[in-house]
PDB file of C-alpha atoms in Angstrom:
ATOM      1  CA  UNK A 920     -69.244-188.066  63.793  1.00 45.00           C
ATOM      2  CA  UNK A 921     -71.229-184.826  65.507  1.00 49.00           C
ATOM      3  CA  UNK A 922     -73.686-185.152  61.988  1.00 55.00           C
ATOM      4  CA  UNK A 923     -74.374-188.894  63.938  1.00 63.00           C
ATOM      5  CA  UNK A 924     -74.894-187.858  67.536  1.00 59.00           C
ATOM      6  CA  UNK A 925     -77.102-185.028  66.467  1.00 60.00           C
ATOM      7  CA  UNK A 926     -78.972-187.903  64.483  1.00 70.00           C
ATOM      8  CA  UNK A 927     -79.317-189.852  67.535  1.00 73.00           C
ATOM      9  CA  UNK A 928     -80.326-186.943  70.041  1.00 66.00           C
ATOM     10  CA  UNK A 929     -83.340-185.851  67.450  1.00 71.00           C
ATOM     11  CA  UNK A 930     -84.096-189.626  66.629  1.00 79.00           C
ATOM     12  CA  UNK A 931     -84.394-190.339  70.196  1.00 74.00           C
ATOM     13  CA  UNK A 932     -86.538-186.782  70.803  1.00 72.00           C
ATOM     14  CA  UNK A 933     -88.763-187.454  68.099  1.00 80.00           C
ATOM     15  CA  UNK A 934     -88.966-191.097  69.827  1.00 81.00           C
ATOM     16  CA  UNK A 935     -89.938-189.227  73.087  1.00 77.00           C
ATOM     17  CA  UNK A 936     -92.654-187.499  71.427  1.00 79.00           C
ATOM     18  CA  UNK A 937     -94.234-190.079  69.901  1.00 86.00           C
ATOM     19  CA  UNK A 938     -94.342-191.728  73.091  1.00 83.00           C
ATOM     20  CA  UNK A 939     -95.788-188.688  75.008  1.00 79.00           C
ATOM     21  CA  UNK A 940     -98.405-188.488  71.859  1.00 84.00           C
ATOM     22  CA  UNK A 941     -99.480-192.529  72.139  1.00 86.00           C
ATOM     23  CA  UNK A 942     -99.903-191.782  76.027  1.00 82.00           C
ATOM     24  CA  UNK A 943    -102.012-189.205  75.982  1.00 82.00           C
ATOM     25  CA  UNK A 944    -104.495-191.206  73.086  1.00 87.00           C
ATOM     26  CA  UNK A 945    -104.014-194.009  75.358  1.00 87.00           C
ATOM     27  CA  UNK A 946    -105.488-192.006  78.184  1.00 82.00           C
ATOM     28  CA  UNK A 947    -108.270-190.496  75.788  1.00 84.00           C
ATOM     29  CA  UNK A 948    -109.238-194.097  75.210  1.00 90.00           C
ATOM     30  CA  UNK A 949    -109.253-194.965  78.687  1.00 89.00           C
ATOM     31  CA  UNK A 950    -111.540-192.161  79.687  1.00 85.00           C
ATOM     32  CA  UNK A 951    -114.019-192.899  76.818  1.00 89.00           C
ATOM     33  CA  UNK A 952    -114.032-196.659  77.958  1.00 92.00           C
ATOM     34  CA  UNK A 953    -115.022-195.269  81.612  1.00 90.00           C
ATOM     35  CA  UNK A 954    -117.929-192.795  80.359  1.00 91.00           C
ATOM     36  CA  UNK A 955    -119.067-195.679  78.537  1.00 93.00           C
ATOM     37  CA  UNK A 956    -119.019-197.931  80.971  1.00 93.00           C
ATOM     38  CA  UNK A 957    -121.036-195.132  83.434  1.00 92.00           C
ATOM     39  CA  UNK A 958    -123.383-194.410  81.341  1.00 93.00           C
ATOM     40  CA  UNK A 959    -124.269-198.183  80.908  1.00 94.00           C
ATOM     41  CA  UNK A 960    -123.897-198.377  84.494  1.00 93.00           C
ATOM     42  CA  UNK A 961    -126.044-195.699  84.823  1.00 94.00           C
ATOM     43  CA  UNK A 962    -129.112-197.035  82.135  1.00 95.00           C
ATOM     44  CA  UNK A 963    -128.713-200.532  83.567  1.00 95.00           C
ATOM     45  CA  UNK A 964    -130.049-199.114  86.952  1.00 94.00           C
ATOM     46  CA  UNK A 965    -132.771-196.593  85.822  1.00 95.00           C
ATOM     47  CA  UNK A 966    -134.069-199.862  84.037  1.00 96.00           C
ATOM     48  CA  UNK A 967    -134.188-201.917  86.912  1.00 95.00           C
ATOM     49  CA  UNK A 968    -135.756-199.212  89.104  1.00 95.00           C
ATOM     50  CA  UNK A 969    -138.240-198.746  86.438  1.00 95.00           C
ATOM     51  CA  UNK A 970    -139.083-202.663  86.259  1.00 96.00           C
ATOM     52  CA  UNK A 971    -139.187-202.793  90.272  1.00 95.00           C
ATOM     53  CA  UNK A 972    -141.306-199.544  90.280  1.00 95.00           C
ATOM     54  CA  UNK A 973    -143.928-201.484  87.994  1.00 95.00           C
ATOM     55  CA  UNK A 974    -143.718-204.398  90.372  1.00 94.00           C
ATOM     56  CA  UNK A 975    -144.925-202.511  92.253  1.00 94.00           C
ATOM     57  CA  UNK A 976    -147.783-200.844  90.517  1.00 94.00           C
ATOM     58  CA  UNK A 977    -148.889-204.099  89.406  1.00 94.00           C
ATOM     59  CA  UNK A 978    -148.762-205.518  92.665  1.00 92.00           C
ATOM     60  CA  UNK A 979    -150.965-202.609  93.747  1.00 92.00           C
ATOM     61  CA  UNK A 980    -153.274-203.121  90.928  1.00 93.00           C
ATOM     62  CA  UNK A 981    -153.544-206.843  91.789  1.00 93.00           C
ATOM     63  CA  UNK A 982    -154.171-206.769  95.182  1.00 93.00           C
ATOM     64  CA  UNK A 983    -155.591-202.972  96.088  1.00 91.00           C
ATOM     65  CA  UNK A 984    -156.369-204.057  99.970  1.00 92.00           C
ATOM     66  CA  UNK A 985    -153.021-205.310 100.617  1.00 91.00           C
ATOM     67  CA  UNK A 986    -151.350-202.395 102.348  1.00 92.00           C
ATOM     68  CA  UNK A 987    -148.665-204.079 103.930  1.00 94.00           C
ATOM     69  CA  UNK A 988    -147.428-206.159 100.757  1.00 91.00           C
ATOM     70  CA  UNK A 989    -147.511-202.945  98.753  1.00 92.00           C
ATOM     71  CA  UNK A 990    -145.499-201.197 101.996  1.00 94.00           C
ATOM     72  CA  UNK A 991    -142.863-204.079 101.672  1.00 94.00           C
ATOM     73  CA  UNK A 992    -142.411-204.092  97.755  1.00 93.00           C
ATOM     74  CA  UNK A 993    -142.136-200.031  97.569  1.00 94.00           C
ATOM     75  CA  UNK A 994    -139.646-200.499 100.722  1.00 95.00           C
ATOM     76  CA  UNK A 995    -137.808-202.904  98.586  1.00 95.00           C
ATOM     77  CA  UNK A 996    -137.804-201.178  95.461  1.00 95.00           C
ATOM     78  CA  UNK A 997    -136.518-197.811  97.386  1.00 95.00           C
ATOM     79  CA  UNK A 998    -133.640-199.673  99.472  1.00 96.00           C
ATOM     80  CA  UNK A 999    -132.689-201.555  95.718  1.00 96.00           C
ATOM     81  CA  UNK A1000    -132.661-198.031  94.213  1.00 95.00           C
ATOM     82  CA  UNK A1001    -130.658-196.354  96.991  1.00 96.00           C
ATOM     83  CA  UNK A1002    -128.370-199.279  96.974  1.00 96.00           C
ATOM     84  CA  UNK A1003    -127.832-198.787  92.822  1.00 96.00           C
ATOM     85  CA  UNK A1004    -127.156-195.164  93.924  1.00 95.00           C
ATOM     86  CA  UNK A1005    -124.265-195.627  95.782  1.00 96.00           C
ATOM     87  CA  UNK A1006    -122.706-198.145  94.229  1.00 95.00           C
ATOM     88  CA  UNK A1007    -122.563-195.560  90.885  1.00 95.00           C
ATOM     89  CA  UNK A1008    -121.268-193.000  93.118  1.00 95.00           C
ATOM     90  CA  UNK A1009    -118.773-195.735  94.489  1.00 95.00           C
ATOM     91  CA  UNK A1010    -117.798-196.427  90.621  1.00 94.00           C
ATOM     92  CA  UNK A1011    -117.866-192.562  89.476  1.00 93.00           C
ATOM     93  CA  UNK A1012    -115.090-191.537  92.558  1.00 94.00           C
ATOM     94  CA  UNK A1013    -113.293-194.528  91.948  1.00 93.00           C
ATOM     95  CA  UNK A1014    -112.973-193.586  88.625  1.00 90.00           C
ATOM     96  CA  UNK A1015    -111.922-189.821  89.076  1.00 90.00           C
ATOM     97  CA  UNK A1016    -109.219-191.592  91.328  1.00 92.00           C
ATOM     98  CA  UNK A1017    -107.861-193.628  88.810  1.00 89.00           C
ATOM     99  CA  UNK A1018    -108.079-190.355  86.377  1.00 86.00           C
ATOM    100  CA  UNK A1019    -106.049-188.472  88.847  1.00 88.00           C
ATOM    101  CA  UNK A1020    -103.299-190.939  89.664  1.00 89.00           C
ATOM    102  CA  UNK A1021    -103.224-192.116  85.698  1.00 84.00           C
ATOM    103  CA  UNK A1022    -102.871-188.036  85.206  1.00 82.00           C
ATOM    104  CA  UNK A1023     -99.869-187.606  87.546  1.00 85.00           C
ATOM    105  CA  UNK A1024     -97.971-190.442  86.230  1.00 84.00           C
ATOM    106  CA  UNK A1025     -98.285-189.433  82.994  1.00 78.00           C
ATOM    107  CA  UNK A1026     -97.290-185.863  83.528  1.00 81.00           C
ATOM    108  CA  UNK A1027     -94.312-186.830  85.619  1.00 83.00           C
ATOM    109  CA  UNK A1028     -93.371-189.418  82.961  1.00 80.00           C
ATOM    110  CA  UNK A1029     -93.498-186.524  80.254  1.00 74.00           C
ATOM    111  CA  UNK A1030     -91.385-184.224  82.296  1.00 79.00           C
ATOM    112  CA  UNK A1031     -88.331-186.759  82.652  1.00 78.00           C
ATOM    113  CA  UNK A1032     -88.156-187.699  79.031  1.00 73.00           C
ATOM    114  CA  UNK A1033     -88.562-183.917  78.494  1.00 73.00           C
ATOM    115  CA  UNK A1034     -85.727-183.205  81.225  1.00 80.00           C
ATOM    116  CA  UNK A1035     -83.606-186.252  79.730  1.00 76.00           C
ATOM    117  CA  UNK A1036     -84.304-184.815  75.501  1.00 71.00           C
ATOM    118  CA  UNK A1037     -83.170-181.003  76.821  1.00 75.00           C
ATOM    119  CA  UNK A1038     -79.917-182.847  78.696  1.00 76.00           C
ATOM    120  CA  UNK A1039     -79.250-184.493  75.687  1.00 72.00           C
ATOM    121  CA  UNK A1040     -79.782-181.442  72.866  1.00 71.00           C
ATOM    122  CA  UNK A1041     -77.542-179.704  75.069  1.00 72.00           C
ATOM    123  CA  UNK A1042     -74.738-182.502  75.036  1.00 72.00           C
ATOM    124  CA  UNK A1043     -74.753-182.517  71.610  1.00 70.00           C
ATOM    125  CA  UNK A1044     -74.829-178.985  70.593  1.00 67.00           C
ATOM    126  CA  UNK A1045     -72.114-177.926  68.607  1.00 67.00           C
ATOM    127  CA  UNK A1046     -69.083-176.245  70.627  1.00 67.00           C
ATOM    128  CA  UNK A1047     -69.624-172.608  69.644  1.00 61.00           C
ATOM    129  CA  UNK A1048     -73.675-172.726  70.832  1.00 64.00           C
ATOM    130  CA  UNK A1049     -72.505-174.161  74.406  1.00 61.00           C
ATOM    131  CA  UNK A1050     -70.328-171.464  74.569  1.00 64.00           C
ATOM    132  CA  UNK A1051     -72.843-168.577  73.575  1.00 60.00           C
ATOM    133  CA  UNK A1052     -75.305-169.919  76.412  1.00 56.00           C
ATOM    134  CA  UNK A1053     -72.671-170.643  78.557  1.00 57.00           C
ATOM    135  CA  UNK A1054     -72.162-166.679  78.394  1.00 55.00           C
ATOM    136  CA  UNK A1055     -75.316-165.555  78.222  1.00 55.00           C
ATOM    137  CA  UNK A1056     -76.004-167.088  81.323  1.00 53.00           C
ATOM    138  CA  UNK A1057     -73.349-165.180  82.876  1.00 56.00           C
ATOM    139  CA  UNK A1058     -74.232-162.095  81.467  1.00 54.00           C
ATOM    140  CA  UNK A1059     -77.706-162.320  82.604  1.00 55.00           C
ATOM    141  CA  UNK A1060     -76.191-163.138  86.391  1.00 58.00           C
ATOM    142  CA  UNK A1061     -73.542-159.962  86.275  1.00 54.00           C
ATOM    143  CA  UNK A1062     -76.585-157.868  84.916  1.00 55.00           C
ATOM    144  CA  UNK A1063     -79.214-159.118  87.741  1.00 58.00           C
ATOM    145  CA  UNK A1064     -76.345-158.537  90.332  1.00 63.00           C
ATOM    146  CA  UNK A1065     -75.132-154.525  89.103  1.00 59.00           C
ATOM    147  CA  UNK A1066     -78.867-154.043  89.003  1.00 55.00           C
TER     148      UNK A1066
END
């Protein structure tokens, strides 16, 4: 009958770490799926700055005496570029947000199936090991208090 429980309790603490170990890949996949989606957030706006910036030059080239048309299309292409800018800021600290709170839970979750596998070993130990801890402990209490 104790050759069963013990059975269960390492069954259910090898379950625990498999489901700590698909967490954490699940987390390394998440991450990779955010860099990649940065770093085509990223190339999408260098390319459209790049195709606005030779707007512009061409617009220059085409009509050298208009100042103020080549004024309002550099204008443009600077406010479209600043714009980009912040909105890939606004995606990178949203990101390290969701990192952070994805993180925690995933810690926390680890500790109380850690907490609840140590509960249960312990429950299931056989009779004699309860008792050895059970007076070490004491030991160690009577020592810390004579000394």
């Amino acid at each position: 009958m104790a050759s069963n429980d013990s059975n269960s309790a390492a069954n259910r603490a090898f379950d625990f770490v498999l489901e700590r170990q698909a967490t954490i890949f699940d987390a390394v996949r998440t991450a990779a799926d955010r860099y990649h989606r940065f770093n085509h957030s990223l190339i999408e706006g260098a390319r459209s700055s790049a195709q606005e910036w030779t707007q512009v030059g061409q617009h220059w080239l085409d009509r050298p005496t208009d100042l103020m048309g080549l004024w309002e299309a550099s204008v443009e292409a600077l406010g479209n570029g600043q714009q980009r800018s912040l909105a890939l800021f606004r995606e990178w600290l949203e990101d390290r947000v969701e990192v952070q709170r994805e993180s925690s839970e995933a810690i926390r979750r680890g500790l109380g199936d850690v907490r609840d596998v140590v509960e249960r070993v312990q429950a299931n130990a056989p009779e004699f090991l309860r008792r050895g801890i059970r007076r070490n402990g004491s030991e160690e209490r009577a020592i810390a208090e004579a000394g």
